[in-house]
Amino acid sequence: MKKRKPFADGIIFGFGISISLSISLFVLAFVVYPEVAERILKQVEPPAYHIFEERYGHETFTNLSFERMFKQSSVVLLAEPEPNKTENQKVRISEILKKNPNTDFSHSEGDEYDRSHSKFITSADCDGALVFYVGNPPRQKASFYYTDGIIGYRDKIPLHQIKQFAKN
């Protein structure tokens, strides 16, 4: 007669239970929260670019005119690097052009800009960036570099023209 090995049987039983529980939870998540399961299956990671695009009908956010981007944004700001060029150079919010009422955006002018995005501004040969946020809480959708008061994207728009949108 074979000798029983309770420890090995317990390990095998535990492994089987954990697999069936994992499958059951995944099926439940797929039925109850399909967008969660879809994200897990696709393993979608956010792009490591300074422009974040999301579909607005057939157009992407950055393909909209600056006026439409401004209108659809909940927060629009200017971010500029500090004058000293060092390895740990900070980028500060120099001006908030637009902030919708009741938008959960805790930063104000003079605050340090998000470090995860500031490396793009300090590495670029520019005076700063025009940054668009959408939603509440706001998510960064796009940023455009500017030099000498000119946004170097598409049609080379003067920065004062963007500031006019805030006044209207």
PDB file of C-alpha atoms in Angstrom:
ATOM      1  CA  MET A   1       0.000   0.000   0.000  1.00  0.00           C
ATOM      2  CA  LYS A   2       1.266   3.485  -0.963  1.00  0.00           C
ATOM      3  CA  LYS A   3       2.125   5.915   1.754  1.00  0.00           C
ATOM      4  CA  ARG A   4       0.146   9.203   1.648  1.00  0.00           C
ATOM      5  CA  LYS A   5       2.069  12.442   1.613  1.00  0.00           C
ATOM      6  CA  PRO A   6      -0.253  15.019   3.185  1.00  0.00           C
ATOM      7  CA  PHE A   7       2.121  17.947   2.571  1.00  0.00           C
ATOM      8  CA  ALA A   8       2.428  17.268  -1.172  1.00  0.00           C
ATOM      9  CA  ASP A   9      -1.324  16.659  -1.434  1.00  0.00           C
ATOM     10  CA  GLY A  10      -1.943  19.985   0.320  1.00  0.00           C
ATOM     11  CA  ILE A  11       0.356  21.854  -2.055  1.00  0.00           C
ATOM     12  CA  ILE A  12      -1.346  20.327  -5.106  1.00  0.00           C
ATOM     13  CA  PHE A  13      -4.790  21.037  -3.676  1.00  0.00           C
ATOM     14  CA  GLY A  14      -3.856  24.665  -2.852  1.00  0.00           C
ATOM     15  CA  PHE A  15      -2.412  25.211  -6.311  1.00  0.00           C
ATOM     16  CA  GLY A  16      -5.560  23.857  -7.946  1.00  0.00           C
ATOM     17  CA  ILE A  17      -7.817  26.023  -5.781  1.00  0.00           C
ATOM     18  CA  SER A  18      -5.773  29.150  -6.527  1.00  0.00           C
ATOM     19  CA  ILE A  19      -5.951  28.532 -10.294  1.00  0.00           C
ATOM     20  CA  SER A  20      -9.704  27.962 -10.223  1.00  0.00           C
ATOM     21  CA  LEU A  21     -10.227  31.013  -8.002  1.00  0.00           C
ATOM     22  CA  SER A  22      -8.126  33.180 -10.344  1.00  0.00           C
ATOM     23  CA  ILE A  23     -10.096  32.025 -13.377  1.00  0.00           C
ATOM     24  CA  SER A  24     -13.397  32.578 -11.555  1.00  0.00           C
ATOM     25  CA  LEU A  25     -12.406  36.120 -10.512  1.00  0.00           C
ATOM     26  CA  PHE A  26     -11.246  36.964 -14.042  1.00  0.00           C
ATOM     27  CA  VAL A  27     -14.538  35.711 -15.520  1.00  0.00           C
ATOM     28  CA  LEU A  28     -16.461  37.694 -12.901  1.00  0.00           C
ATOM     29  CA  ALA A  29     -14.421  40.819 -13.659  1.00  0.00           C
ATOM     30  CA  PHE A  30     -14.974  40.317 -17.384  1.00  0.00           C
ATOM     31  CA  VAL A  31     -18.734  40.078 -16.902  1.00  0.00           C
ATOM     32  CA  VAL A  32     -19.111  42.844 -14.296  1.00  0.00           C
ATOM     33  CA  TYR A  33     -16.304  45.201 -15.428  1.00  0.00           C
ATOM     34  CA  PRO A  34     -15.449  44.438 -19.070  1.00  0.00           C
ATOM     35  CA  GLU A  35     -13.172  47.482 -19.435  1.00  0.00           C
ATOM     36  CA  VAL A  36     -10.948  46.182 -16.613  1.00  0.00           C
ATOM     37  CA  ALA A  37     -10.611  42.782 -18.241  1.00  0.00           C
ATOM     38  CA  GLU A  38      -9.915  44.404 -21.613  1.00  0.00           C
ATOM     39  CA  ARG A  39      -7.116  46.496 -20.096  1.00  0.00           C
ATOM     40  CA  ILE A  40      -5.601  43.396 -18.487  1.00  0.00           C
ATOM     41  CA  LEU A  41      -5.767  41.425 -21.723  1.00  0.00           C
ATOM     42  CA  LYS A  42      -4.223  44.177 -23.823  1.00  0.00           C
ATOM     43  CA  GLN A  43      -1.687  45.232 -21.168  1.00  0.00           C
ATOM     44  CA  VAL A  44      -2.075  48.800 -22.370  1.00  0.00           C
ATOM     45  CA  GLU A  45       0.554  51.190 -21.135  1.00  0.00           C
ATOM     46  CA  PRO A  46       0.342  54.940 -21.497  1.00  0.00           C
ATOM     47  CA  PRO A  47       2.581  56.298 -24.252  1.00  0.00           C
ATOM     48  CA  ALA A  48       5.899  57.778 -23.198  1.00  0.00           C
ATOM     49  CA  TYR A  49       5.383  60.882 -25.332  1.00  0.00           C
ATOM     50  CA  HIS A  50       4.553  64.429 -24.356  1.00  0.00           C
ATOM     51  CA  ILE A  51       1.370  64.257 -26.425  1.00  0.00           C
ATOM     52  CA  PHE A  52      -1.493  62.091 -25.168  1.00  0.00           C
ATOM     53  CA  GLU A  53      -4.216  61.484 -27.688  1.00  0.00           C
ATOM     54  CA  GLU A  54      -7.713  60.252 -27.133  1.00  0.00           C
ATOM     55  CA  ARG A  55     -10.424  60.012 -29.728  1.00  0.00           C
ATOM     56  CA  TYR A  56     -12.973  62.793 -29.993  1.00  0.00           C
ATOM     57  CA  GLY A  57     -15.198  61.369 -32.703  1.00  0.00           C
ATOM     58  CA  HIS A  58     -13.010  60.924 -35.750  1.00  0.00           C
ATOM     59  CA  GLU A  59     -10.476  63.569 -34.693  1.00  0.00           C
ATOM     60  CA  THR A  60      -7.765  63.195 -32.107  1.00  0.00           C
ATOM     61  CA  PHE A  61      -7.398  65.915 -29.505  1.00  0.00           C
ATOM     62  CA  THR A  62      -4.164  67.311 -30.977  1.00  0.00           C
ATOM     63  CA  ASN A  63      -5.727  67.545 -34.438  1.00  0.00           C
ATOM     64  CA  LEU A  64      -8.302  70.018 -33.136  1.00  0.00           C
ATOM     65  CA  SER A  65      -7.687  73.727 -33.550  1.00  0.00           C
ATOM     66  CA  PHE A  66      -6.064  75.416 -30.567  1.00  0.00           C
ATOM     67  CA  GLU A  67      -9.341  77.229 -29.927  1.00  0.00           C
ATOM     68  CA  ARG A  68     -11.286  73.947 -29.745  1.00  0.00           C
ATOM     69  CA  MET A  69      -8.582  72.336 -27.584  1.00  0.00           C
ATOM     70  CA  PHE A  70      -8.812  75.333 -25.255  1.00  0.00           C
ATOM     71  CA  LYS A  71     -12.608  75.078 -25.055  1.00  0.00           C
ATOM     72  CA  GLN A  72     -12.592  71.315 -24.368  1.00  0.00           C
ATOM     73  CA  SER A  73      -9.868  71.538 -21.714  1.00  0.00           C
ATOM     74  CA  SER A  74     -10.591  71.865 -18.026  1.00  0.00           C
ATOM     75  CA  VAL A  75      -7.123  73.300 -17.249  1.00  0.00           C
ATOM     76  CA  VAL A  76      -4.658  75.071 -19.548  1.00  0.00           C
ATOM     77  CA  LEU A  77      -1.312  76.266 -18.230  1.00  0.00           C
ATOM     78  CA  LEU A  78       2.148  77.443 -19.191  1.00  0.00           C
ATOM     79  CA  ALA A  79       5.128  75.620 -17.700  1.00  0.00           C
ATOM     80  CA  GLU A  80       8.647  77.055 -17.866  1.00  0.00           C
ATOM     81  CA  PRO A  81      12.017  75.678 -16.738  1.00  0.00           C
ATOM     82  CA  GLU A  82      13.937  77.568 -14.082  1.00  0.00           C
ATOM     83  CA  PRO A  83      16.720  79.691 -15.566  1.00  0.00           C
ATOM     84  CA  ASN A  84      19.625  77.695 -14.092  1.00  0.00           C
ATOM     85  CA  LYS A  85      20.576  74.758 -16.323  1.00  0.00           C
ATOM     86  CA  THR A  86      21.351  71.920 -13.918  1.00  0.00           C
ATOM     87  CA  GLU A  87      20.802  68.182 -13.940  1.00  0.00           C
ATOM     88  CA  ASN A  88      17.859  68.513 -11.539  1.00  0.00           C
ATOM     89  CA  GLN A  89      16.412  71.600 -13.198  1.00  0.00           C
ATOM     90  CA  LYS A  90      12.848  72.219 -12.081  1.00  0.00           C
ATOM     91  CA  VAL A  91       9.943  73.297 -14.211  1.00  0.00           C
ATOM     92  CA  ARG A  92       7.408  75.654 -12.674  1.00  0.00           C
ATOM     93  CA  ILE A  93       3.856  76.602 -13.611  1.00  0.00           C
ATOM     94  CA  SER A  94       4.301  80.165 -14.809  1.00  0.00           C
ATOM     95  CA  GLU A  95       0.659  80.910 -15.643  1.00  0.00           C
ATOM     96  CA  ILE A  96      -2.700  79.163 -15.459  1.00  0.00           C
ATOM     97  CA  LEU A  97      -4.656  80.360 -18.479  1.00  0.00           C
ATOM     98  CA  LYS A  98      -7.825  78.408 -17.741  1.00  0.00           C
ATOM     99  CA  LYS A  99      -9.248  76.427 -14.858  1.00  0.00           C
ATOM    100  CA  ASN A 100     -12.882  75.372 -14.924  1.00  0.00           C
ATOM    101  CA  PRO A 101     -14.870  75.925 -11.726  1.00  0.00           C
ATOM    102  CA  ASN A 102     -14.961  72.919  -9.377  1.00  0.00           C
ATOM    103  CA  THR A 103     -12.031  71.283 -11.190  1.00  0.00           C
ATOM    104  CA  ASP A 104      -9.897  69.251  -8.788  1.00  0.00           C
ATOM    105  CA  PHE A 105      -6.562  70.832  -9.751  1.00  0.00           C
ATOM    106  CA  SER A 106      -4.536  71.647  -6.645  1.00  0.00           C
ATOM    107  CA  HIS A 107      -1.565  73.399  -8.283  1.00  0.00           C
ATOM    108  CA  SER A 108      -1.180  77.141  -8.603  1.00  0.00           C
ATOM    109  CA  GLU A 109       1.196  79.502 -10.361  1.00  0.00           C
ATOM    110  CA  GLY A 110       4.755  79.065  -9.122  1.00  0.00           C
ATOM    111  CA  ASP A 111       4.283  75.420  -8.112  1.00  0.00           C
ATOM    112  CA  GLU A 112       6.637  72.787  -9.453  1.00  0.00           C
ATOM    113  CA  TYR A 113       5.270  71.135 -12.573  1.00  0.00           C
ATOM    114  CA  ASP A 114       4.733  67.360 -12.685  1.00  0.00           C
ATOM    115  CA  ARG A 115       8.199  65.769 -12.728  1.00  0.00           C
ATOM    116  CA  SER A 116       7.118  62.943 -15.035  1.00  0.00           C
ATOM    117  CA  HIS A 117       6.465  65.453 -17.822  1.00  0.00           C
ATOM    118  CA  SER A 118       9.011  68.136 -16.961  1.00  0.00           C
ATOM    119  CA  LYS A 119      11.933  66.126 -18.383  1.00  0.00           C
ATOM    120  CA  PHE A 120      10.547  66.761 -21.862  1.00  0.00           C
ATOM    121  CA  ILE A 121      10.519  70.507 -21.304  1.00  0.00           C
ATOM    122  CA  THR A 122      14.047  70.674 -19.847  1.00  0.00           C
ATOM    123  CA  SER A 123      15.479  68.452 -22.590  1.00  0.00           C
ATOM    124  CA  ALA A 124      13.889  70.450 -25.415  1.00  0.00           C
ATOM    125  CA  ASP A 125      15.454  73.652 -26.676  1.00  0.00           C
ATOM    126  CA  CYS A 126      12.465  75.820 -25.744  1.00  0.00           C
ATOM    127  CA  ASP A 127      11.270  78.528 -23.386  1.00  0.00           C
ATOM    128  CA  GLY A 128       8.438  76.406 -22.005  1.00  0.00           C
ATOM    129  CA  ALA A 129       5.310  74.443 -22.808  1.00  0.00           C
ATOM    130  CA  LEU A 130       1.606  75.086 -23.253  1.00  0.00           C
ATOM    131  CA  VAL A 131      -0.173  72.215 -21.475  1.00  0.00           C
ATOM    132  CA  PHE A 132      -3.792  71.087 -21.890  1.00  0.00           C
ATOM    133  CA  TYR A 133      -5.679  69.008 -19.293  1.00  0.00           C
ATOM    134  CA  VAL A 134      -9.096  67.432 -19.837  1.00  0.00           C
ATOM    135  CA  GLY A 135     -11.694  66.144 -17.368  1.00  0.00           C
ATOM    136  CA  ASN A 136     -12.074  66.192 -13.615  1.00  0.00           C
ATOM    137  CA  PRO A 137      -9.749  65.164 -12.105  1.00  0.00           C
ATOM    138  CA  PRO A 138      -7.735  66.663 -14.969  1.00  0.00           C
ATOM    139  CA  ARG A 139      -5.549  64.411 -17.123  1.00  0.00           C
ATOM    140  CA  GLN A 140      -2.863  65.825 -19.366  1.00  0.00           C
ATOM    141  CA  LYS A 141      -3.934  65.489 -23.001  1.00  0.00           C
ATOM    142  CA  ALA A 142      -1.344  67.515 -24.898  1.00  0.00           C
ATOM    143  CA  SER A 143       1.607  69.840 -24.517  1.00  0.00           C
ATOM    144  CA  PHE A 144       3.269  72.057 -27.080  1.00  0.00           C
ATOM    145  CA  TYR A 145       6.687  73.711 -26.799  1.00  0.00           C
ATOM    146  CA  TYR A 146       7.094  77.403 -27.406  1.00  0.00           C
ATOM    147  CA  THR A 147      10.135  79.566 -28.090  1.00  0.00           C
ATOM    148  CA  ASP A 148      10.227  83.356 -28.291  1.00  0.00           C
ATOM    149  CA  GLY A 149       6.448  83.466 -27.794  1.00  0.00           C
ATOM    150  CA  ILE A 150       5.726  81.190 -30.781  1.00  0.00           C
ATOM    151  CA  ILE A 151       4.235  77.708 -30.438  1.00  0.00           C
ATOM    152  CA  GLY A 152       6.205  75.578 -32.883  1.00  0.00           C
ATOM    153  CA  TYR A 153       3.435  73.202 -33.907  1.00  0.00           C
ATOM    154  CA  ARG A 154       1.573  73.081 -37.197  1.00  0.00           C
ATOM    155  CA  ASP A 155       1.007  76.752 -38.066  1.00  0.00           C
ATOM    156  CA  LYS A 156       3.374  78.449 -35.604  1.00  0.00           C
ATOM    157  CA  ILE A 157       0.770  80.196 -33.448  1.00  0.00           C
ATOM    158  CA  PRO A 158       1.800  83.169 -31.278  1.00  0.00           C
ATOM    159  CA  LEU A 159       1.355  82.578 -27.563  1.00  0.00           C
ATOM    160  CA  HIS A 160      -0.576  85.849 -27.138  1.00  0.00           C
ATOM    161  CA  GLN A 161      -3.262  84.416 -29.451  1.00  0.00           C
ATOM    162  CA  ILE A 162      -3.744  81.477 -27.044  1.00  0.00           C
ATOM    163  CA  LYS A 163      -3.946  83.931 -24.140  1.00  0.00           C
ATOM    164  CA  GLN A 164      -6.786  85.683 -26.011  1.00  0.00           C
ATOM    165  CA  PHE A 165      -8.865  82.488 -25.717  1.00  0.00           C
ATOM    166  CA  ALA A 166      -8.655  82.837 -21.928  1.00  0.00           C
ATOM    167  CA  LYS A 167     -10.004  86.376 -22.098  1.00  0.00           C
ATOM    168  CA  ASN A 168     -12.981  85.397 -24.274  1.00  0.00           C
TER     169      ASN A 168
END
